[in-house]
Amino acid sequence: MSDNKKIAEELIKSVGGSDNIESVTHCATRMRFIIRDEEKVDKKSVEEIDKVKGAFFNSGQYQVIFGTGTVNRIYEEIAKFDLKTSTKSEQSKEAGKKGNKLQRAIRTFGDVFVPIIPVLVATGLFMGLRGLIMQEEILSLFGLTADDISSNFLLYTEILTDTAFIFLPALIAWSTFRVFGGTPIIGVVLGLMLVSPALPNAWGVATGAEPLMFFGFIPVVGYQGAVLPAFIAGIIGAKLEKAIRKRVPETFDLIVTPFLTLLLMSIASLFIIGPIFHMVEGYILDAALYVLGLPFGLAGILLGFFNQIIVITGVHHIFNMLEIQLLENLGNNPYNAIITSAVAAQGGAALAVGLKTKHKKLKALAMPSSLSAFLGITEPAIFGVNLRYGKPFVMGLIGGAAGGFLASILSLAGSGMAITVIPGTLLYLDGQLFLYILVNLVAIAVAFVLTWMFGYSDKDTQKEHA
């Protein structure tokens, strides 16, 4: 019997057997179970299974952390048993029925924005690469100056870096329609209406161009790069589409439902939702900039300390909108520079535990978990090591605050979002790479030293197994 098969059998048994599993799926690092009766789950037994880096209930799911790569192999063995497997989106809908209203709302917010993140990550990398190749030092290596760069090449780089933000409302409306049960292609068209070339460009209006005035008092502009108008329009539009479909005879559904949905939502979006929520979006951005602009590095200390606590609660996806707004309005992302310190610090704390402990299983767990954190994924380090022993997690929070403080006073900002620590270096190629590495090394060093000195001893492991 292969190790992975044995692990799969032990895991199924420990969560209460196949009869207690409603469905199972996995993401990049975790096995996700919908459990019928939580009381039947032997949590201690689950955490003692080989290769398990931690387990917890969150968002209506029992999530067992294995780490990247490993989780895929374990899932392949679990799928051979007589269990109901499902896609992540299908299980998210089922899990969405559980938890309080705030948890469900935040989970839904994440379901909307997470599918969009990969293209925004790619856009950020394009920005970083353009910043790198346009540096005078790099151009001089090839005997070139900025004046030697072809205007057509610069235009091409603008296509790479601007397209996702120009058509961001279409992406958001598509995803929102998808999550709320509407027809995604209707969402795409509604979102494209918000950035129609017939409307005054949002960036042009921001620099002095006049918006269209309807009825003498309603300003109408394009919403290039806007988030909230498309998000709210997507929610209302999906619900409106479903309401219309219920009332339209099937014979006319193909024509009447999309016609009425787009007609009514275009009016509501351009004349009501857009102007109101574009203003609200501005207030949110102002508040974020106020916090990020706090003197003496206070923003970095606060965000660097509390970020991983927020990750534990599972509500961190709500900050996706903030990062998108920062990139759209500032052209960079200072929030990424701060939170990457928080991620790196948890890796530093787990590394200290791994190097200090003499327990072979804990060492085998902590070392790869720290590497996972340095690649931007902290769940194995947090739930498998740091939070289990308590103090290493706190030392990681302090390291995150130290790194965040340094990032804040150095005005460090990335060209994109969603990737941190080692992969995040690609967002700082435009001249800030040295500072980025320095900030992360400080965060790691502070967390490592504090954990080594005060955060962990093998007596903690002995107490756990006593």
mmCIF file with all atom_site columns, N, CA and C in Angstrom, residues 217-272:
data_model
loop_
_atom_site.group_PDB
_atom_site.id
_atom_site.type_symbol
_atom_site.label_atom_id
_atom_site.label_alt_id
_atom_site.label_comp_id
_atom_site.label_asym_id
_atom_site.label_entity_id
_atom_site.label_seq_id
_atom_site.pdbx_PDB_ins_code
_atom_site.Cartn_x
_atom_site.Cartn_y
_atom_site.Cartn_z
_atom_site.occupancy
_atom_site.B_iso_or_equiv
_atom_site.pdbx_formal_charge
_atom_site.auth_seq_id
_atom_site.auth_comp_id
_atom_site.auth_asym_id
_atom_site.auth_atom_id
_atom_site.pdbx_PDB_model_num
ATOM 1   N N  . PHE A 1 217 ? -28.103 67.147 -14.248 1.00 0.00 ? 217 PHE A N  1
ATOM 2   C CA . PHE A 1 217 ? -27.433 67.003 -12.939 1.00 0.00 ? 217 PHE A CA 1
ATOM 3   C C  . PHE A 1 217 ? -26.777 65.626 -12.719 1.00 0.00 ? 217 PHE A C  1
ATOM 4   N N  . ILE A 1 218 ? -26.970 64.672 -13.640 1.00 0.00 ? 218 ILE A N  1
ATOM 5   C CA . ILE A 1 218 ? -26.373 63.343 -13.465 1.00 0.00 ? 218 ILE A CA 1
ATOM 6   C C  . ILE A 1 218 ? -25.120 63.240 -14.327 1.00 0.00 ? 218 ILE A C  1
ATOM 7   N N  . PRO A 1 219 ? -23.924 63.196 -13.690 1.00 0.00 ? 219 PRO A N  1
ATOM 8   C CA . PRO A 1 219 ? -22.684 63.065 -14.468 1.00 0.00 ? 219 PRO A CA 1
ATOM 9   C C  . PRO A 1 219 ? -22.474 61.608 -14.899 1.00 0.00 ? 219 PRO A C  1
ATOM 10  N N  . VAL A 1 220 ? -22.240 61.383 -16.173 1.00 0.00 ? 220 VAL A N  1
ATOM 11  C CA . VAL A 1 220 ? -22.035 60.026 -16.686 1.00 0.00 ? 220 VAL A CA 1
ATOM 12  C C  . VAL A 1 220 ? -20.668 59.963 -17.350 1.00 0.00 ? 220 VAL A C  1
ATOM 13  N N  . VAL A 1 221 ? -19.852 59.013 -16.910 1.00 0.00 ? 221 VAL A N  1
ATOM 14  C CA . VAL A 1 221 ? -18.510 58.839 -17.454 1.00 0.00 ? 221 VAL A CA 1
ATOM 15  C C  . VAL A 1 221 ? -18.271 57.347 -17.683 1.00 0.00 ? 221 VAL A C  1
ATOM 16  N N  . GLY A 1 222 ? -17.183 57.028 -18.344 1.00 0.00 ? 222 GLY A N  1
ATOM 17  C CA . GLY A 1 222 ? -16.750 55.644 -18.399 1.00 0.00 ? 222 GLY A CA 1
ATOM 18  C C  . GLY A 1 222 ? -16.166 55.252 -17.048 1.00 0.00 ? 222 GLY A C  1
ATOM 19  N N  . TYR A 1 223 ? -16.212 53.978 -16.734 1.00 0.00 ? 223 TYR A N  1
ATOM 20  C CA . TYR A 1 223 ? -15.751 53.539 -15.411 1.00 0.00 ? 223 TYR A CA 1
ATOM 21  C C  . TYR A 1 223 ? -14.527 52.627 -15.526 1.00 0.00 ? 223 TYR A C  1
ATOM 22  N N  . GLN A 1 224 ? -13.593 53.024 -16.409 1.00 0.00 ? 224 GLN A N  1
ATOM 23  C CA . GLN A 1 224 ? -12.360 52.271 -16.565 1.00 0.00 ? 224 GLN A CA 1
ATOM 24  C C  . GLN A 1 224 ? -11.664 52.128 -15.212 1.00 0.00 ? 224 GLN A C  1
ATOM 25  N N  . GLY A 1 225 ? -11.342 50.888 -14.840 1.00 0.00 ? 225 GLY A N  1
ATOM 26  C CA . GLY A 1 225 ? -10.632 50.646 -13.592 1.00 0.00 ? 225 GLY A CA 1
ATOM 27  C C  . GLY A 1 225 ? -11.494 50.666 -12.351 1.00 0.00 ? 225 GLY A C  1
ATOM 28  N N  . ALA A 1 226 ? -12.792 50.958 -12.489 1.00 0.00 ? 226 ALA A N  1
ATOM 29  C CA . ALA A 1 226 ? -13.668 51.019 -11.317 1.00 0.00 ? 226 ALA A CA 1
ATOM 30  C C  . ALA A 1 226 ? -14.046 49.615 -10.853 1.00 0.00 ? 226 ALA A C  1
ATOM 31  N N  . VAL A 1 227 ? -14.304 49.479 -9.579  1.00 0.00 ? 227 VAL A N  1
ATOM 32  C CA . VAL A 1 227 ? -14.615 48.181 -8.984  1.00 0.00 ? 227 VAL A CA 1
ATOM 33  C C  . VAL A 1 227 ? -16.053 48.129 -8.483  1.00 0.00 ? 227 VAL A C  1
ATOM 34  N N  . LEU A 1 228 ? -16.409 49.028 -7.562  1.00 0.00 ? 228 LEU A N  1
ATOM 35  C CA . LEU A 1 228 ? -17.721 48.968 -6.916  1.00 0.00 ? 228 LEU A CA 1
ATOM 36  C C  . LEU A 1 228 ? -18.897 49.115 -7.874  1.00 0.00 ? 228 LEU A C  1
ATOM 37  N N  . PRO A 1 229 ? -18.883 50.069 -8.832  1.00 0.00 ? 229 PRO A N  1
ATOM 38  C CA . PRO A 1 229 ? -20.020 50.173 -9.741  1.00 0.00 ? 229 PRO A CA 1
ATOM 39  C C  . PRO A 1 229 ? -20.325 48.867 -10.464 1.00 0.00 ? 229 PRO A C  1
ATOM 40  N N  . ALA A 1 230 ? -19.289 48.184 -10.959 1.00 0.00 ? 230 ALA A N  1
ATOM 41  C CA . ALA A 1 230 ? -19.493 46.917 -11.674 1.00 0.00 ? 230 ALA A CA 1
ATOM 42  C C  . ALA A 1 230 ? -19.930 45.817 -10.721 1.00 0.00 ? 230 ALA A C  1
ATOM 43  N N  . PHE A 1 231 ? -19.394 45.805 -9.502  1.00 0.00 ? 231 PHE A N  1
ATOM 44  C CA . PHE A 1 231 ? -19.742 44.788 -8.510  1.00 0.00 ? 231 PHE A CA 1
ATOM 45  C C  . PHE A 1 231 ? -21.212 44.899 -8.110  1.00 0.00 ? 231 PHE A C  1
ATOM 46  N N  . ILE A 1 232 ? -21.648 46.098 -7.777  1.00 0.00 ? 232 ILE A N  1
ATOM 47  C CA . ILE A 1 232 ? -23.042 46.313 -7.372  1.00 0.00 ? 232 ILE A CA 1
ATOM 48  C C  . ILE A 1 232 ? -23.979 46.066 -8.548  1.00 0.00 ? 232 ILE A C  1
ATOM 49  N N  . ALA A 1 233 ? -23.596 46.555 -9.732  1.00 0.00 ? 233 ALA A N  1
ATOM 50  C CA . ALA A 1 233 ? -24.418 46.321 -10.924 1.00 0.00 ? 233 ALA A CA 1
ATOM 51  C C  . ALA A 1 233 ? -24.522 44.833 -11.218 1.00 0.00 ? 233 ALA A C  1
ATOM 52  N N  . GLY A 1 234 ? -23.447 44.095 -10.986 1.00 0.00 ? 234 GLY A N  1
ATOM 53  C CA . GLY A 1 234 ? -23.469 42.650 -11.218 1.00 0.00 ? 234 GLY A CA 1
ATOM 54  C C  . GLY A 1 234 ? -24.421 41.931 -10.281 1.00 0.00 ? 234 GLY A C  1
ATOM 55  N N  . ILE A 1 235 ? -24.413 42.311 -9.003  1.00 0.00 ? 235 ILE A N  1
ATOM 56  C CA . ILE A 1 235 ? -25.317 41.681 -8.031  1.00 0.00 ? 235 ILE A CA 1
ATOM 57  C C  . ILE A 1 235 ? -26.772 41.935 -8.412  1.00 0.00 ? 235 ILE A C  1
ATOM 58  N N  . ILE A 1 236 ? -27.096 43.215 -8.628  1.00 0.00 ? 236 ILE A N  1
ATOM 59  C CA . ILE A 1 236 ? -28.482 43.575 -8.951  1.00 0.00 ? 236 ILE A CA 1
ATOM 60  C C  . ILE A 1 236 ? -28.885 42.976 -10.295 1.00 0.00 ? 236 ILE A C  1
ATOM 61  N N  . GLY A 1 237 ? -27.961 43.023 -11.265 1.00 0.00 ? 237 GLY A N  1
ATOM 62  C CA . GLY A 1 237 ? -28.265 42.506 -12.596 1.00 0.00 ? 237 GLY A CA 1
ATOM 63  C C  . GLY A 1 237 ? -28.556 41.016 -12.589 1.00 0.00 ? 237 GLY A C  1
ATOM 64  N N  . ALA A 1 238 ? -27.776 40.239 -11.836 1.00 0.00 ? 238 ALA A N  1
ATOM 65  C CA . ALA A 1 238 ? -27.996 38.791 -11.766 1.00 0.00 ? 238 ALA A CA 1
ATOM 66  C C  . ALA A 1 238 ? -29.342 38.475 -11.130 1.00 0.00 ? 238 ALA A C  1
ATOM 67  N N  . LYS A 1 239 ? -29.675 39.202 -10.077 1.00 0.00 ? 239 LYS A N  1
ATOM 68  C CA . LYS A 1 239 ? -30.964 38.972 -9.410  1.00 0.00 ? 239 LYS A CA 1
ATOM 69  C C  . LYS A 1 239 ? -32.123 39.409 -10.309 1.00 0.00 ? 239 LYS A C  1
ATOM 70  N N  . LEU A 1 240 ? -31.927 40.516 -11.026 1.00 0.00 ? 240 LEU A N  1
ATOM 71  C CA . LEU A 1 240 ? -32.964 40.990 -11.942 1.00 0.00 ? 240 LEU A CA 1
ATOM 72  C C  . LEU A 1 240 ? -33.186 39.989 -13.071 1.00 0.00 ? 240 LEU A C  1
ATOM 73  N N  . GLU A 1 241 ? -32.100 39.453 -13.617 1.00 0.00 ? 241 GLU A N  1
ATOM 74  C CA . GLU A 1 241 ? -32.218 38.470 -14.688 1.00 0.00 ? 241 GLU A CA 1
ATOM 75  C C  . GLU A 1 241 ? -33.029 37.254 -14.236 1.00 0.00 ? 241 GLU A C  1
ATOM 76  N N  . LYS A 1 242 ? -32.739 36.748 -13.039 1.00 0.00 ? 242 LYS A N  1
ATOM 77  C CA . LYS A 1 242 ? -33.462 35.584 -12.530 1.00 0.00 ? 242 LYS A CA 1
ATOM 78  C C  . LYS A 1 242 ? -34.939 35.907 -12.298 1.00 0.00 ? 242 LYS A C  1
ATOM 79  N N  . ALA A 1 243 ? -35.205 37.120 -11.820 1.00 0.00 ? 243 ALA A N  1
ATOM 80  C CA . ALA A 1 243 ? -36.595 37.524 -11.585 1.00 0.00 ? 243 ALA A CA 1
ATOM 81  C C  . ALA A 1 243 ? -37.362 37.623 -12.907 1.00 0.00 ? 243 ALA A C  1
ATOM 82  N N  . ILE A 1 244 ? -36.705 38.187 -13.932 1.00 0.00 ? 244 ILE A N  1
ATOM 83  C CA . ILE A 1 244 ? -37.357 38.310 -15.246 1.00 0.00 ? 244 ILE A CA 1
ATOM 84  C C  . ILE A 1 244 ? -37.593 36.929 -15.845 1.00 0.00 ? 244 ILE A C  1
ATOM 85  N N  . ARG A 1 245 ? -36.600 36.048 -15.746 1.00 0.00 ? 245 ARG A N  1
ATOM 86  C CA . ARG A 1 245 ? -36.709 34.712 -16.337 1.00 0.00 ? 245 ARG A CA 1
ATOM 87  C C  . ARG A 1 245 ? -37.883 33.923 -15.754 1.00 0.00 ? 245 ARG A C  1
ATOM 88  N N  . LYS A 1 246 ? -38.162 34.125 -14.475 1.00 0.00 ? 246 LYS A N  1
ATOM 89  C CA . LYS A 1 246 ? -39.276 33.414 -13.833 1.00 0.00 ? 246 LYS A CA 1
ATOM 90  C C  . LYS A 1 246 ? -40.629 33.837 -14.407 1.00 0.00 ? 246 LYS A C  1
ATOM 91  N N  . ARG A 1 247 ? -40.677 35.069 -14.934 1.00 0.00 ? 247 ARG A N  1
ATOM 92  C CA . ARG A 1 247 ? -41.953 35.638 -15.360 1.00 0.00 ? 247 ARG A CA 1
ATOM 93  C C  . ARG A 1 247 ? -42.153 35.616 -16.875 1.00 0.00 ? 247 ARG A C  1
ATOM 94  N N  . VAL A 1 248 ? -41.089 35.298 -17.605 1.00 0.00 ? 248 VAL A N  1
ATOM 95  C CA . VAL A 1 248 ? -41.181 35.295 -19.069 1.00 0.00 ? 248 VAL A CA 1
ATOM 96  C C  . VAL A 1 248 ? -41.451 33.877 -19.554 1.00 0.00 ? 248 VAL A C  1
ATOM 97  N N  . PRO A 1 249 ? -42.404 33.688 -20.449 1.00 0.00 ? 249 PRO A N  1
ATOM 98  C CA . PRO A 1 249 ? -42.656 32.353 -21.014 1.00 0.00 ? 249 PRO A CA 1
ATOM 99  C C  . PRO A 1 249 ? -41.384 31.801 -21.675 1.00 0.00 ? 249 PRO A C  1
ATOM 100 N N  . GLU A 1 250 ? -41.194 30.499 -21.592 1.00 0.00 ? 250 GLU A N  1
ATOM 101 C CA . GLU A 1 250 ? -39.982 29.882 -22.112 1.00 0.00 ? 250 GLU A CA 1
ATOM 102 C C  . GLU A 1 250 ? -39.766 30.195 -23.593 1.00 0.00 ? 250 GLU A C  1
ATOM 103 N N  . THR A 1 251 ? -40.840 30.327 -24.322 1.00 0.00 ? 251 THR A N  1
ATOM 104 C CA . THR A 1 251 ? -40.746 30.591 -25.765 1.00 0.00 ? 251 THR A CA 1
ATOM 105 C C  . THR A 1 251 ? -40.020 31.897 -26.051 1.00 0.00 ? 251 THR A C  1
ATOM 106 N N  . PHE A 1 252 ? -40.195 32.887 -25.173 1.00 0.00 ? 252 PHE A N  1
ATOM 107 C CA . PHE A 1 252 ? -39.628 34.216 -25.407 1.00 0.00 ? 252 PHE A CA 1
ATOM 108 C C  . PHE A 1 252 ? -38.395 34.497 -24.543 1.00 0.00 ? 252 PHE A C  1
ATOM 109 N N  . ASP A 1 253 ? -38.003 33.510 -23.732 1.00 0.00 ? 253 ASP A N  1
ATOM 110 C CA . ASP A 1 253 ? -36.925 33.737 -22.771 1.00 0.00 ? 253 ASP A CA 1
ATOM 111 C C  . ASP A 1 253 ? -35.622 34.153 -23.448 1.00 0.00 ? 253 ASP A C  1
ATOM 112 N N  . LEU A 1 254 ? -35.244 33.503 -24.547 1.00 0.00 ? 254 LEU A N  1
ATOM 113 C CA . LEU A 1 254 ? -33.979 33.765 -25.215 1.00 0.00 ? 254 LEU A CA 1
ATOM 114 C C  . LEU A 1 254 ? -33.866 35.217 -25.674 1.00 0.00 ? 254 LEU A C  1
ATOM 115 N N  . ILE A 1 255 ? -34.984 35.828 -26.033 1.00 0.00 ? 255 ILE A N  1
ATOM 116 C CA . ILE A 1 255 ? -34.958 37.198 -26.552 1.00 0.00 ? 255 ILE A CA 1
ATOM 117 C C  . ILE A 1 255 ? -35.255 38.216 -25.457 1.00 0.00 ? 255 ILE A C  1
ATOM 118 N N  . VAL A 1 256 ? -36.333 37.968 -24.709 1.00 0.00 ? 256 VAL A N  1
ATOM 119 C CA . VAL A 1 256 ? -36.841 38.971 -23.777 1.00 0.00 ? 256 VAL A CA 1
ATOM 120 C C  . VAL A 1 256 ? -35.943 39.138 -22.546 1.00 0.00 ? 256 VAL A C  1
ATOM 121 N N  . THR A 1 257 ? -35.463 38.027 -21.963 1.00 0.00 ? 257 THR A N  1
ATOM 122 C CA . THR A 1 257 ? -34.706 38.135 -20.711 1.00 0.00 ? 257 THR A CA 1
ATOM 123 C C  . THR A 1 257 ? -33.419 38.941 -20.859 1.00 0.00 ? 257 THR A C  1
ATOM 124 N N  . PRO A 1 258 ? -32.530 38.623 -21.810 1.00 0.00 ? 258 PRO A N  1
ATOM 125 C CA . PRO A 1 258 ? -31.320 39.448 -21.939 1.00 0.00 ? 258 PRO A CA 1
ATOM 126 C C  . PRO A 1 258 ? -31.621 40.882 -22.364 1.00 0.00 ? 258 PRO A C  1
ATOM 127 N N  . PHE A 1 259 ? -32.671 41.056 -23.201 1.00 0.00 ? 259 PHE A N  1
ATOM 128 C CA . PHE A 1 259 ? -33.041 42.403 -23.650 1.00 0.00 ? 259 PHE A CA 1
ATOM 129 C C  . PHE A 1 259 ? -33.438 43.275 -22.467 1.00 0.00 ? 259 PHE A C  1
ATOM 130 N N  . LEU A 1 260 ? -34.358 42.781 -21.648 1.00 0.00 ? 260 LEU A N  1
ATOM 131 C CA . LEU A 1 260 ? -34.824 43.579 -20.510 1.00 0.00 ? 260 LEU A CA 1
ATOM 132 C C  . LEU A 1 260 ? -33.730 43.753 -19.456 1.00 0.00 ? 260 LEU A C  1
ATOM 133 N N  . THR A 1 261 ? -32.949 42.704 -19.240 1.00 0.00 ? 261 THR A N  1
ATOM 134 C CA . THR A 1 261 ? -31.882 42.790 -18.234 1.00 0.00 ? 261 THR A CA 1
ATOM 135 C C  . THR A 1 261 ? -30.874 43.871 -18.612 1.00 0.00 ? 261 THR A C  1
ATOM 136 N N  . LEU A 1 262 ? -30.404 43.847 -19.857 1.00 0.00 ? 262 LEU A N  1
ATOM 137 C CA . LEU A 1 262 ? -29.407 44.820 -20.283 1.00 0.00 ? 262 LEU A CA 1
ATOM 138 C C  . LEU A 1 262 ? -29.996 46.225 -20.378 1.00 0.00 ? 262 LEU A C  1
ATOM 139 N N  . LEU A 1 263 ? -31.233 46.342 -20.828 1.00 0.00 ? 263 LEU A N  1
ATOM 140 C CA . LEU A 1 263 ? -31.855 47.664 -20.929 1.00 0.00 ? 263 LEU A CA 1
ATOM 141 C C  . LEU A 1 263 ? -32.001 48.307 -19.556 1.00 0.00 ? 263 LEU A C  1
ATOM 142 N N  . LEU A 1 264 ? -32.619 47.573 -18.634 1.00 0.00 ? 264 LEU A N  1
ATOM 143 C CA . LEU A 1 264 ? -32.868 48.127 -17.307 1.00 0.00 ? 264 LEU A CA 1
ATOM 144 C C  . LEU A 1 264 ? -31.568 48.355 -16.538 1.00 0.00 ? 264 LEU A C  1
ATOM 145 N N  . MET A 1 265 ? -30.618 47.409 -16.668 1.00 0.00 ? 265 MET A N  1
ATOM 146 C CA . MET A 1 265 ? -29.380 47.541 -15.919 1.00 0.00 ? 265 MET A CA 1
ATOM 147 C C  . MET A 1 265 ? -28.453 48.605 -16.509 1.00 0.00 ? 265 MET A C  1
ATOM 148 N N  . SER A 1 266 ? -28.520 48.823 -17.814 1.00 0.00 ? 266 SER A N  1
ATOM 149 C CA . SER A 1 266 ? -27.709 49.899 -18.389 1.00 0.00 ? 266 SER A CA 1
ATOM 150 C C  . SER A 1 266 ? -28.182 51.251 -17.875 1.00 0.00 ? 266 SER A C  1
ATOM 151 N N  . ILE A 1 267 ? -29.489 51.415 -17.775 1.00 0.00 ? 267 ILE A N  1
ATOM 152 C CA . ILE A 1 267 ? -30.046 52.662 -17.233 1.00 0.00 ? 267 ILE A CA 1
ATOM 153 C C  . ILE A 1 267 ? -29.656 52.830 -15.769 1.00 0.00 ? 267 ILE A C  1
ATOM 154 N N  . ALA A 1 268 ? -29.877 51.755 -14.989 1.00 0.00 ? 268 ALA A N  1
ATOM 155 C CA . ALA A 1 268 ? -29.575 51.824 -13.556 1.00 0.00 ? 268 ALA A CA 1
ATOM 156 C C  . ALA A 1 268 ? -28.081 52.021 -13.309 1.00 0.00 ? 268 ALA A C  1
ATOM 157 N N  . SER A 1 269 ? -27.245 51.346 -14.096 1.00 0.00 ? 269 SER A N  1
ATOM 158 C CA . SER A 1 269 ? -25.799 51.398 -13.870 1.00 0.00 ? 269 SER A CA 1
ATOM 159 C C  . SER A 1 269 ? -25.204 52.754 -14.216 1.00 0.00 ? 269 SER A C  1
ATOM 160 N N  . LEU A 1 270 ? -25.614 53.307 -15.358 1.00 0.00 ? 270 LEU A N  1
ATOM 161 C CA . LEU A 1 270 ? -25.029 54.570 -15.818 1.00 0.00 ? 270 LEU A CA 1
ATOM 162 C C  . LEU A 1 270 ? -25.568 55.784 -15.081 1.00 0.00 ? 270 LEU A C  1
ATOM 163 N N  . PHE A 1 271 ? -26.848 55.739 -14.689 1.00 0.00 ? 271 PHE A N  1
ATOM 164 C CA . PHE A 1 271 ? -27.478 56.924 -14.107 1.00 0.00 ? 271 PHE A CA 1
ATOM 165 C C  . PHE A 1 271 ? -27.607 56.885 -12.591 1.00 0.00 ? 271 PHE A C  1
ATOM 166 N N  . ILE A 1 272 ? -27.537 55.703 -11.981 1.00 0.00 ? 272 ILE A N  1
ATOM 167 C CA . ILE A 1 272 ? -27.744 55.625 -10.531 1.00 0.00 ? 272 ILE A CA 1
ATOM 168 C C  . ILE A 1 272 ? -26.552 54.932 -9.843  1.00 0.00 ? 272 ILE A C  1
#
